[in-house]
CSV table of C-alpha atoms in Angstrom, one decimal:
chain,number,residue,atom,x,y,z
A,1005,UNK,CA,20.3,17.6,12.1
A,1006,UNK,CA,22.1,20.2,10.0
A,1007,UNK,CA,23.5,20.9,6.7
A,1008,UNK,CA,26.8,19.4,7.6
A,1009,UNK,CA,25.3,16.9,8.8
A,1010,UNK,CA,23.7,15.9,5.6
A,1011,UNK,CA,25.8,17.2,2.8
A,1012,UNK,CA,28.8,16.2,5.0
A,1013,UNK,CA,30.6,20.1,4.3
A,1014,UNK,CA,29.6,23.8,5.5
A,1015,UNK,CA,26.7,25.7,3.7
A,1016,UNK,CA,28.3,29.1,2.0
A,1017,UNK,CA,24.9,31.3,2.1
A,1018,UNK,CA,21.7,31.5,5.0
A,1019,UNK,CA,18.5,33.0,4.8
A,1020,UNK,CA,15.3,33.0,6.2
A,1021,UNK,CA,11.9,33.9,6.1
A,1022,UNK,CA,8.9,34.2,8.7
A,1023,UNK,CA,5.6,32.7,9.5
A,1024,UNK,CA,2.8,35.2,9.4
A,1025,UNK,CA,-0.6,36.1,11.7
A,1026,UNK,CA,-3.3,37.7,10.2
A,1027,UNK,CA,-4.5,40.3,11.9
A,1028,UNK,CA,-7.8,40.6,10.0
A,1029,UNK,CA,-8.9,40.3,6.6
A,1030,UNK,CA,-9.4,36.5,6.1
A,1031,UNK,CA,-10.3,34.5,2.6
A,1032,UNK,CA,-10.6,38.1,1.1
A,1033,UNK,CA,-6.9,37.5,-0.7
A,1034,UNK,CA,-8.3,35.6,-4.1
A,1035,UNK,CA,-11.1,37.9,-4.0
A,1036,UNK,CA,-9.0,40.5,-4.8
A,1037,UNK,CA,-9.4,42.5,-1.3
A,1038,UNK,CA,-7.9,44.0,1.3
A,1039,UNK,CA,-5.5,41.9,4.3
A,1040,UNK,CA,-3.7,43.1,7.3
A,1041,UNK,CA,-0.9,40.5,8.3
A,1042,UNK,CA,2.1,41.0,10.0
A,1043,UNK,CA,5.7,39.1,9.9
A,1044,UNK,CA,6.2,36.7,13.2
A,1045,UNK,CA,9.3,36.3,15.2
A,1046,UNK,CA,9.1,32.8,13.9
A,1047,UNK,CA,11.3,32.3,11.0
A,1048,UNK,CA,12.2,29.3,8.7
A,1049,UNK,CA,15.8,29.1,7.4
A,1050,UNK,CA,17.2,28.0,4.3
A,1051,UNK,CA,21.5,27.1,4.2
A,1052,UNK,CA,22.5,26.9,0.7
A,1053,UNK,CA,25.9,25.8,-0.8
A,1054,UNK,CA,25.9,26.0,-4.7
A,1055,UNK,CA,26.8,22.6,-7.0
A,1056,UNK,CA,28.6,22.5,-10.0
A,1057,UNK,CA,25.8,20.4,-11.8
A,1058,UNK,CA,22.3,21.2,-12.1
A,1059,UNK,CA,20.9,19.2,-9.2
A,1060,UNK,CA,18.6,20.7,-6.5
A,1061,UNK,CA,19.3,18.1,-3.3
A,1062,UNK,CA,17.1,19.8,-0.6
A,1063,UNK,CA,17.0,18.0,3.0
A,1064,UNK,CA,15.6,19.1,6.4
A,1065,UNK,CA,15.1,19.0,10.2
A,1066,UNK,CA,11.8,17.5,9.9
A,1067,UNK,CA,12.3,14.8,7.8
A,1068,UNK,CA,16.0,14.0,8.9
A,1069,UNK,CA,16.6,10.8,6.7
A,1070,UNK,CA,15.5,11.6,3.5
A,1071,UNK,CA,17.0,14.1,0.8
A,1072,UNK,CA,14.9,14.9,-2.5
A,1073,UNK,CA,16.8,15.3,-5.5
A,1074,UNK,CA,15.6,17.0,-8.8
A,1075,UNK,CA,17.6,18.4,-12.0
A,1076,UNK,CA,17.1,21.7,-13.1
A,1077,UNK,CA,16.2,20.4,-16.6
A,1078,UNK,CA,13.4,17.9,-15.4
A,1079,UNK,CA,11.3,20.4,-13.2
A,1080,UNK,CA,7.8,19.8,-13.6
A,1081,UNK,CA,5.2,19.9,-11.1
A,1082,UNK,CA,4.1,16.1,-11.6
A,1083,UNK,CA,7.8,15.5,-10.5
A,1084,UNK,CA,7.2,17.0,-7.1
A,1085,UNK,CA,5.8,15.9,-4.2
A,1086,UNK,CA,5.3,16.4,-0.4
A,1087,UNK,CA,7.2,19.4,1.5
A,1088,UNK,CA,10.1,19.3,-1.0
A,1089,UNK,CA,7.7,20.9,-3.7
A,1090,UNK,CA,8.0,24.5,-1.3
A,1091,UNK,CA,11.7,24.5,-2.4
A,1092,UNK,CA,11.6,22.8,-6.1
A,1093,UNK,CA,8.2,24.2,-7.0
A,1094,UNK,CA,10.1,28.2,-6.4
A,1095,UNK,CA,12.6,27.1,-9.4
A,1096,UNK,CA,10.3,25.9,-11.4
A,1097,UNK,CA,7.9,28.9,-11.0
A,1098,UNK,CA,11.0,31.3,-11.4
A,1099,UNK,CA,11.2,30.2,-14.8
A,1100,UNK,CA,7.4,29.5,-15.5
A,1101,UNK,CA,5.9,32.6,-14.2
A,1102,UNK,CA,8.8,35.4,-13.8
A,1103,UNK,CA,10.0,34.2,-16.8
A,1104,UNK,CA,13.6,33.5,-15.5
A,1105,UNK,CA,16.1,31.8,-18.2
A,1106,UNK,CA,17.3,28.7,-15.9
A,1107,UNK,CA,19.3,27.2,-18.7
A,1108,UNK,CA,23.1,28.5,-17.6
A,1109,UNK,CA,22.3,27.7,-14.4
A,1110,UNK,CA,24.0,25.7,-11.7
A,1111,UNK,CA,21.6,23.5,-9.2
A,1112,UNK,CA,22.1,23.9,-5.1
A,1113,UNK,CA,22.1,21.8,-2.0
A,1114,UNK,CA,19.5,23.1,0.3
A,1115,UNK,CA,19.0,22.2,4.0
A,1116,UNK,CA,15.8,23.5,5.5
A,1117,UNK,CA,14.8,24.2,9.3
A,1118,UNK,CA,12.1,26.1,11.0
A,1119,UNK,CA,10.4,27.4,14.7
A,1120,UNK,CA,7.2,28.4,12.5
A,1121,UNK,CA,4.3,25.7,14.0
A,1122,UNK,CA,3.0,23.5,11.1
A,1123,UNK,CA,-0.4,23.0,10.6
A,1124,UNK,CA,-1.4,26.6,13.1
A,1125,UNK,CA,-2.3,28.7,10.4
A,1126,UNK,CA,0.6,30.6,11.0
A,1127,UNK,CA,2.1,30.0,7.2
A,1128,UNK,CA,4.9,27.6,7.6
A,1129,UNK,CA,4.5,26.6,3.8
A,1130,UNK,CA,5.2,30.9,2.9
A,1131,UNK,CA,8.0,30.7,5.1
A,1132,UNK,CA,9.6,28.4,2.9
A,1133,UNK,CA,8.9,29.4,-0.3
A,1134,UNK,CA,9.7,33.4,0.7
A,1135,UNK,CA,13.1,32.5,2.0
A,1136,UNK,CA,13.9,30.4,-1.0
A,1137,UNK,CA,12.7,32.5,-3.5
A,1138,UNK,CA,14.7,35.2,-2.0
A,1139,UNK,CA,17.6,33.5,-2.3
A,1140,UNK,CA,17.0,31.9,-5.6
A,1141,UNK,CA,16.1,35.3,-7.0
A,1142,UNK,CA,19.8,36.5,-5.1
A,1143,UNK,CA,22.0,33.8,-6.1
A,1144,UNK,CA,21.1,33.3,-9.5
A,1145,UNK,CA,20.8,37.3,-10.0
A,1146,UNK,CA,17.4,36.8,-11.4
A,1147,UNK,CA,17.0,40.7,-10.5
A,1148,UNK,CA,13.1,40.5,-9.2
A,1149,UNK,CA,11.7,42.4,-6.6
A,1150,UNK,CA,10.2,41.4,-3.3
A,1151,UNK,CA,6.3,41.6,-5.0
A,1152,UNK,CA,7.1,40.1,-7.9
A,1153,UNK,CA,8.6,37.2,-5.8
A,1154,UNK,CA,5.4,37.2,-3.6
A,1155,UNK,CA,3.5,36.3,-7.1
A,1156,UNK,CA,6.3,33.8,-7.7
A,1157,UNK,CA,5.4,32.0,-4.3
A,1158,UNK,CA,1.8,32.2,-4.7
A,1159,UNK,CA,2.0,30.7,-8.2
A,1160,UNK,CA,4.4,27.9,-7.4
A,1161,UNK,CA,1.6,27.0,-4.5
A,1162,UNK,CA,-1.4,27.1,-6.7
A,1163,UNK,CA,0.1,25.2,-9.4
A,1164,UNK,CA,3.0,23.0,-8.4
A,1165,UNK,CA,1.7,21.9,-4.6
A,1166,UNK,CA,-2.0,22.9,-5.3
A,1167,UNK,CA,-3.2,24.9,-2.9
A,1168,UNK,CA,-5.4,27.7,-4.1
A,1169,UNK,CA,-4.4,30.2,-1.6
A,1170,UNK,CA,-4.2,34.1,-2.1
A,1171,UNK,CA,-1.4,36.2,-2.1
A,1172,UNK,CA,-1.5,37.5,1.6
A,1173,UNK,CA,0.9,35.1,3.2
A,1174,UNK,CA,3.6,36.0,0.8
A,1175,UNK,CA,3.2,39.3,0.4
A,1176,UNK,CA,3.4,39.4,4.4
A,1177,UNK,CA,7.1,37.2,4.9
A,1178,UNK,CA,8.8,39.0,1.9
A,1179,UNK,CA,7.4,42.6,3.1
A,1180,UNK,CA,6.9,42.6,6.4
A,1181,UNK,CA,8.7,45.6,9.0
A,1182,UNK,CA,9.5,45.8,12.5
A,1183,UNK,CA,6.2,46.2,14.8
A,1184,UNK,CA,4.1,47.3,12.0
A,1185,UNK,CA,1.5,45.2,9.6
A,1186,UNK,CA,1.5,45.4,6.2
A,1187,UNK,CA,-2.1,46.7,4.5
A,1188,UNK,CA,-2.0,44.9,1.2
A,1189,UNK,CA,-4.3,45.4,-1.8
A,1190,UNK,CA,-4.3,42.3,-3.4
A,1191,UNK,CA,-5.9,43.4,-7.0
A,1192,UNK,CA,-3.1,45.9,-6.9
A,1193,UNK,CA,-0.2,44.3,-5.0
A,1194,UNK,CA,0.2,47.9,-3.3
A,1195,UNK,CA,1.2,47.9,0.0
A,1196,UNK,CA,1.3,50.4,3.3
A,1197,UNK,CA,3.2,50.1,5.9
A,1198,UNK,CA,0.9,51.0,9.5
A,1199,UNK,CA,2.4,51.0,12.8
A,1200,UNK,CA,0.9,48.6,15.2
A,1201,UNK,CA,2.6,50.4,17.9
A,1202,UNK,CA,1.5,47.3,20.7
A,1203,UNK,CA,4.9,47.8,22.4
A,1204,UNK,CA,4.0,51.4,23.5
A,1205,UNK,CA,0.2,50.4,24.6
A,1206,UNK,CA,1.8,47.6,26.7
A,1207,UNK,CA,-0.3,44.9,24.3
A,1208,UNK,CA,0.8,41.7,22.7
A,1209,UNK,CA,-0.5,38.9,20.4
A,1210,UNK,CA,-1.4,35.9,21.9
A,1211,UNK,CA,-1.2,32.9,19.8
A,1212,UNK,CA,-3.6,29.8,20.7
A,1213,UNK,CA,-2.8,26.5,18.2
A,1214,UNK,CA,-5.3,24.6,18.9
A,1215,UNK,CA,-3.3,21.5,17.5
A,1216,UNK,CA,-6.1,21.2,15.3
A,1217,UNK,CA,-4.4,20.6,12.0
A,1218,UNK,CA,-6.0,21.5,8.4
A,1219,UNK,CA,-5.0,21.8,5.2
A,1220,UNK,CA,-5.6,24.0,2.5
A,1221,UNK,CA,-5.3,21.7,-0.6
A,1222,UNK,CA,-8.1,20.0,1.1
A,1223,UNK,CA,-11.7,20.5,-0.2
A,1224,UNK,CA,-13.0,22.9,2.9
A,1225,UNK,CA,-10.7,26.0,1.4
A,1226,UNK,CA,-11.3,25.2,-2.3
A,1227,UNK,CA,-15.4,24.5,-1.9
A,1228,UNK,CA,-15.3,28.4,0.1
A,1229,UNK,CA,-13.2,30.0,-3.1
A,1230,UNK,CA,-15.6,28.3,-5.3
A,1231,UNK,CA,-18.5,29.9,-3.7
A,1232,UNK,CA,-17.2,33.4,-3.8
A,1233,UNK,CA,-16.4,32.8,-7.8
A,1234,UNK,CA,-20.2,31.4,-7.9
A,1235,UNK,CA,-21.3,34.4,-6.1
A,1236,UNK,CA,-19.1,37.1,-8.1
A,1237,UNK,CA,-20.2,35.7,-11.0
A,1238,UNK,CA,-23.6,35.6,-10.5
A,1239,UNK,CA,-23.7,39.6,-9.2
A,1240,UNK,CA,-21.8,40.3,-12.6
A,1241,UNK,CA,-18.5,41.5,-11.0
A,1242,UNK,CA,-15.0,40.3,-11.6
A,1243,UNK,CA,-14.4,39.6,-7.7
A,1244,UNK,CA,-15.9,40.2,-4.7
A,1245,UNK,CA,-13.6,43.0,-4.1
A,1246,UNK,CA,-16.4,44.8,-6.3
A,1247,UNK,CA,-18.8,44.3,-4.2
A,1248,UNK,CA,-20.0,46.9,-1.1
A,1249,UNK,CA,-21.6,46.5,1.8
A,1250,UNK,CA,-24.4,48.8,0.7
A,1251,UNK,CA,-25.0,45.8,-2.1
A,1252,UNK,CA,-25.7,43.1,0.5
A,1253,UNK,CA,-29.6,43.7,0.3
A,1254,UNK,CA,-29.8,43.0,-3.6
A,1255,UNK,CA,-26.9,40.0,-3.5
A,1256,UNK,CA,-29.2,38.3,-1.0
A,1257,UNK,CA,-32.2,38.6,-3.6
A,1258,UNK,CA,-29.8,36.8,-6.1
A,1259,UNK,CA,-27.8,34.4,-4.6
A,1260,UNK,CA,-28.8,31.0,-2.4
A,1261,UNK,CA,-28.5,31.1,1.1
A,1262,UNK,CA,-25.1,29.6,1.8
A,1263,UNK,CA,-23.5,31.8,-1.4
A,1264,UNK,CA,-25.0,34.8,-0.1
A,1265,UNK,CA,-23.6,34.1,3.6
A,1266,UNK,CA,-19.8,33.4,1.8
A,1267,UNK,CA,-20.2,36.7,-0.1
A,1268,UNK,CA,-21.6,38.3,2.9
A,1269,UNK,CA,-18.1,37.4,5.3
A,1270,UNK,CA,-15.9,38.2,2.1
A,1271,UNK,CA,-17.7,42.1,1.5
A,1272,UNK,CA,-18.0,42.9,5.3
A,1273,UNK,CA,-14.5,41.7,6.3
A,1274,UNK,CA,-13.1,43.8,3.4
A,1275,UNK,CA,-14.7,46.5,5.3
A,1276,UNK,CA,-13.6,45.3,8.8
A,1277,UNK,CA,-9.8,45.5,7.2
A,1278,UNK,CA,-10.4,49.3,5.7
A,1279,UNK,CA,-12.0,50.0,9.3
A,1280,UNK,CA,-8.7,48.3,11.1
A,1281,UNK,CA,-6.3,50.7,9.3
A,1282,UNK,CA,-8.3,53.6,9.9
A,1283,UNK,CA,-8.8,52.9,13.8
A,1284,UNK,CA,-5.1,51.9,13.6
A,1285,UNK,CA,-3.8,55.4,12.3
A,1286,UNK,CA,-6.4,57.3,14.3
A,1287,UNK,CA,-6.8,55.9,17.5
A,1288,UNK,CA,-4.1,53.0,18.8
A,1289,UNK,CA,-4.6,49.2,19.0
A,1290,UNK,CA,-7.0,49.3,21.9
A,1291,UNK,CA,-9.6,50.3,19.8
A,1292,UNK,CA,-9.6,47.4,17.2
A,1293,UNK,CA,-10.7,44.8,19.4
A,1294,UNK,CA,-14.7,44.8,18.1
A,1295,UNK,CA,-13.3,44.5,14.8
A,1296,UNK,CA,-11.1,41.7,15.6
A,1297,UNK,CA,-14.4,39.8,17.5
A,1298,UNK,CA,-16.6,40.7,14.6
A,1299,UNK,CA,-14.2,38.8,11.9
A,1300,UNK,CA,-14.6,36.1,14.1
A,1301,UNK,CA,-18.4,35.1,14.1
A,1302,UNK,CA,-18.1,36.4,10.3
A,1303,UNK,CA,-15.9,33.3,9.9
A,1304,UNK,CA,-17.6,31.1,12.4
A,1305,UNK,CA,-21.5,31.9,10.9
A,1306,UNK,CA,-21.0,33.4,7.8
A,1307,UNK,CA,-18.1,31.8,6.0
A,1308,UNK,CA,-18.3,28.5,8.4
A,1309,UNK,CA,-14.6,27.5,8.7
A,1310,UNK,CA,-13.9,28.0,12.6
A,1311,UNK,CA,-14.3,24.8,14.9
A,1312,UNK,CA,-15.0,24.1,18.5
A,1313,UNK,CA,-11.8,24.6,19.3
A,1314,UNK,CA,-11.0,27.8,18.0
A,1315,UNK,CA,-14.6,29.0,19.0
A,1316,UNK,CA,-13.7,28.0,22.8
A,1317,UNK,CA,-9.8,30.0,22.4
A,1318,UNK,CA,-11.6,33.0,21.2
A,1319,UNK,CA,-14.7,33.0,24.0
A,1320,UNK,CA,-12.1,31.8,27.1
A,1321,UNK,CA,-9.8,35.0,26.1
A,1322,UNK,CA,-12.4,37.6,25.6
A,1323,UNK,CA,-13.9,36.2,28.8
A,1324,UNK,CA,-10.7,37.0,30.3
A,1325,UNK,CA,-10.3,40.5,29.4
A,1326,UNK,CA,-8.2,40.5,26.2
A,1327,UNK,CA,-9.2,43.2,24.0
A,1328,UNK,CA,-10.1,41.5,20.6
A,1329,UNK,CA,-9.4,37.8,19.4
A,1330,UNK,CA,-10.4,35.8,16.3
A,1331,UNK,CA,-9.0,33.1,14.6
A,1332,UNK,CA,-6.9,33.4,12.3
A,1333,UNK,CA,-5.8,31.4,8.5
A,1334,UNK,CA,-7.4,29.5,6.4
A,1335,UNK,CA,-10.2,27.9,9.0
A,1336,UNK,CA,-10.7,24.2,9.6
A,1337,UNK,CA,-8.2,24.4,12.7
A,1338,UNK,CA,-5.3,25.8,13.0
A,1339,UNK,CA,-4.7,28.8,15.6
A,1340,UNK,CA,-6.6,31.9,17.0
A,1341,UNK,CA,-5.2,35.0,18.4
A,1342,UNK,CA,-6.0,37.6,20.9
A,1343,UNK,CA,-4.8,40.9,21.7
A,1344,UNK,CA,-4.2,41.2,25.3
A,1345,UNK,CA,-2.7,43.1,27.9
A,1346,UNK,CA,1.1,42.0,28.8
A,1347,UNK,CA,0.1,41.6,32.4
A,1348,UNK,CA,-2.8,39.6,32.0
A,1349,UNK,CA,-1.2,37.2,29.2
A,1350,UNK,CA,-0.4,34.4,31.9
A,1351,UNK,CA,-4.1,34.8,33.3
A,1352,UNK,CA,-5.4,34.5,29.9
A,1353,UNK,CA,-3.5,31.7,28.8
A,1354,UNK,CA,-4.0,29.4,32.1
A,1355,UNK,CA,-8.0,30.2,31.6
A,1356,UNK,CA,-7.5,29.0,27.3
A,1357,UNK,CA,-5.8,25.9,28.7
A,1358,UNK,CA,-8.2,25.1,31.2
A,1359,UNK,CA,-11.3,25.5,29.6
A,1360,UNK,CA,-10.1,22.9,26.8
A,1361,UNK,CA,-8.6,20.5,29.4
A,1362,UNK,CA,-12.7,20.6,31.0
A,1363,UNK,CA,-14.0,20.1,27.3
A,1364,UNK,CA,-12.1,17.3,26.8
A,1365,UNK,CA,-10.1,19.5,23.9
A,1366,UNK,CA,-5.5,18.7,23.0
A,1367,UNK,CA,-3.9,20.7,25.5
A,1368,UNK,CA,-3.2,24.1,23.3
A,1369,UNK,CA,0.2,25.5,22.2
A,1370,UNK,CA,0.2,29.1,23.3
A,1371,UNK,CA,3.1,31.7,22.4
A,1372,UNK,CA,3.3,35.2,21.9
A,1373,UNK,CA,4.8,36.6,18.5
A,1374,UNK,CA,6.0,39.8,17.6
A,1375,UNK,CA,6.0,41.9,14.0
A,1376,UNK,CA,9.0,41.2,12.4
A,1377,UNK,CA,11.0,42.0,9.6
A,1378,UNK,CA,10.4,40.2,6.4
A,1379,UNK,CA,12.3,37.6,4.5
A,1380,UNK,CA,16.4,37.9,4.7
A,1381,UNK,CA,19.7,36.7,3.8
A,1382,UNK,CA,21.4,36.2,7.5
């Protein structure tokens, strides 16, 4: 299915946005910490033709036979629902949150496709709202820049589809460069651009979806972000950002034991991402690999959003010889990634898919990405 297709004439305008991995710093986004994501080579694209009324039509590959239609004038979150509320819930946070005057404005028939996996962890739901706020933002010369549309798509997910996700995967499809990752402060929004430099060590990044699907408006994701508030507010901090390693020993005499172990993963993957960048800069991806395992039974004991699935991915590779894995997004399924060697990605990916065919596990979907660049207009 295509634009054409739908709206029966040719789309003027195309741009896209891409899925992200993670490569360390997980649930530390709303507590106002450090992340270390990259841009995929897996990109969701958004064809555009303006309208001369104020109607948003938006349609897509996924859902062929259905087109959602909302005016301009009646955008409202309790208006929106399913996928369509990546595309409408952008407008309407234009307006609500960047302040954007919407009120001269023409409407636009939007046709939506996408190679980013749904449901891995990989950010299919940033994808969208990145490309589209990009060319929102373009088309109706609303004049923002690329952070201030990063707060744009996190506060159309909070509030118009309801997920209470950070500001990572944004940040990471709007600003993301070429074989680097992008080290993001999210109290501050500032950013650093650090070369991953895997092409020149001969490394790549495994994924392995484990089919596994989650979702984050579900109550795993907000019970964990309640915890850390619990916890930050209970040490007398405004996030957990606040809190360092060296605190641990009193937060344990304060908190109960399952707040304590949340806090715990949030404060010692903070300093697991500082760590990354440093071993990044000073000695080359090979040496990140500890780190990358260590995130991974932070998540699995500590923060307790891994599953079997993504347990087994991570123990088969590292069993295998890759160099680091963890898994990666918001927990509760989803994918895991490794950092392996590019002559022993075939070995490690037959051993992943093997050890869940003898555990009785969904045959995996394995792929390697790349760092890309960020969101576009094609």
């Amino acid at each position: 299915m295509t634009f054409q297709q739908v709206y029966g004439y040719e789309p003027t305008v195309q741009y896209s946005a891409p899925g992200r991995v993670n490569l360390i710093g997980e649930h530390t986004d709303y507590n106002d910490g450090y992340v270390l994501p990259f841009a995929i080579d897996r990109r969701t694209t958004a064809s555009i033709a303006p309208r001369e009324d104020r109607v948003l039509r938006v349609a897509s590959a996924f859902e062929p036979d259905a087109v959602h239609e909302l005016s301009l004038d009646d955008l409202d979150p309790s208006r929106m629902n399913g996928w369509s509320a990546y595309v409408f819930g952008i407008a309407w946070a234009l307006r609500e949150q960047a302040g954007a005057d919407l009120t001269d404005t023409t409407g636009f028939d939007v046709f939506i496709d996408s190679d980013v996996p749904v449901g891995a962890g990989l950010s299919s739901s940033a994808a969208i709202e990145c490309g589209i706020a990009l060319a929102f933002n373009d088309l109706w010369d609303l004049g923002l820049d690329r952070k201030a549309l990063a707060r744009v798509g996190q506060y159309s997910e909070n509030h118009a589809v309801g997920a209470p996700t950070g500001i990572m995967d944004q940040s990471a499809s709007l600003l993301g460069e070429q074989d680097a990752v992008v080290f993001l402060d999210c109290r501050t929004l500032d950013t650093a651009v650090v070369d991953l430099a895997l092409e020149a060590n001969g490394l790549e990044v495994l994924v392995m979806d484990t089919r596994v699907e989650h979702a984050h408006a579900t109550g795993g994701y907000k019970a964990r972000r309640d915890s850390c508030e619990r916890g930050a507010q209970v040490l007398g901090v405004e996030a957990l950002r606040d809190v360092s390693v060296e605190d641990l020993p009193r937060a344990q005499e304060l908190l109960d034991d399952e707040t304590f172990r949340r806090v715990r993963h949030i404060v010692t993957e903070d300093q697991r991402v500082l760590d990354t960048v440093r071993t990044l800069r000073e000695q080359g991806p090979r040496a990140i690999g500890s780190l990358l395992v260590a995130s991974h039974e932070s998540m699995r004991d500590d923060f307790e959003i891994s599953v079997p699935e993504l347990d087994l991915a991570v123990a088969t590779a590292m069993e295998h010889g890759a160099v680091g894995a963890r898994m990666t997004g918001g927990g509760f399924g989803g994918a895991a990634i490794a950092l392996v060697d590019r002559e022993a990605r075939g070995d490690i990916a037959a051993a992943v898919t093997s050890a869940f065919a003898a555990a009785g596990y969904r045959e995996p979907n394995l792929f390697t990405v790349h760092a890309a660049q960020g969101a576009r207009r094609d």
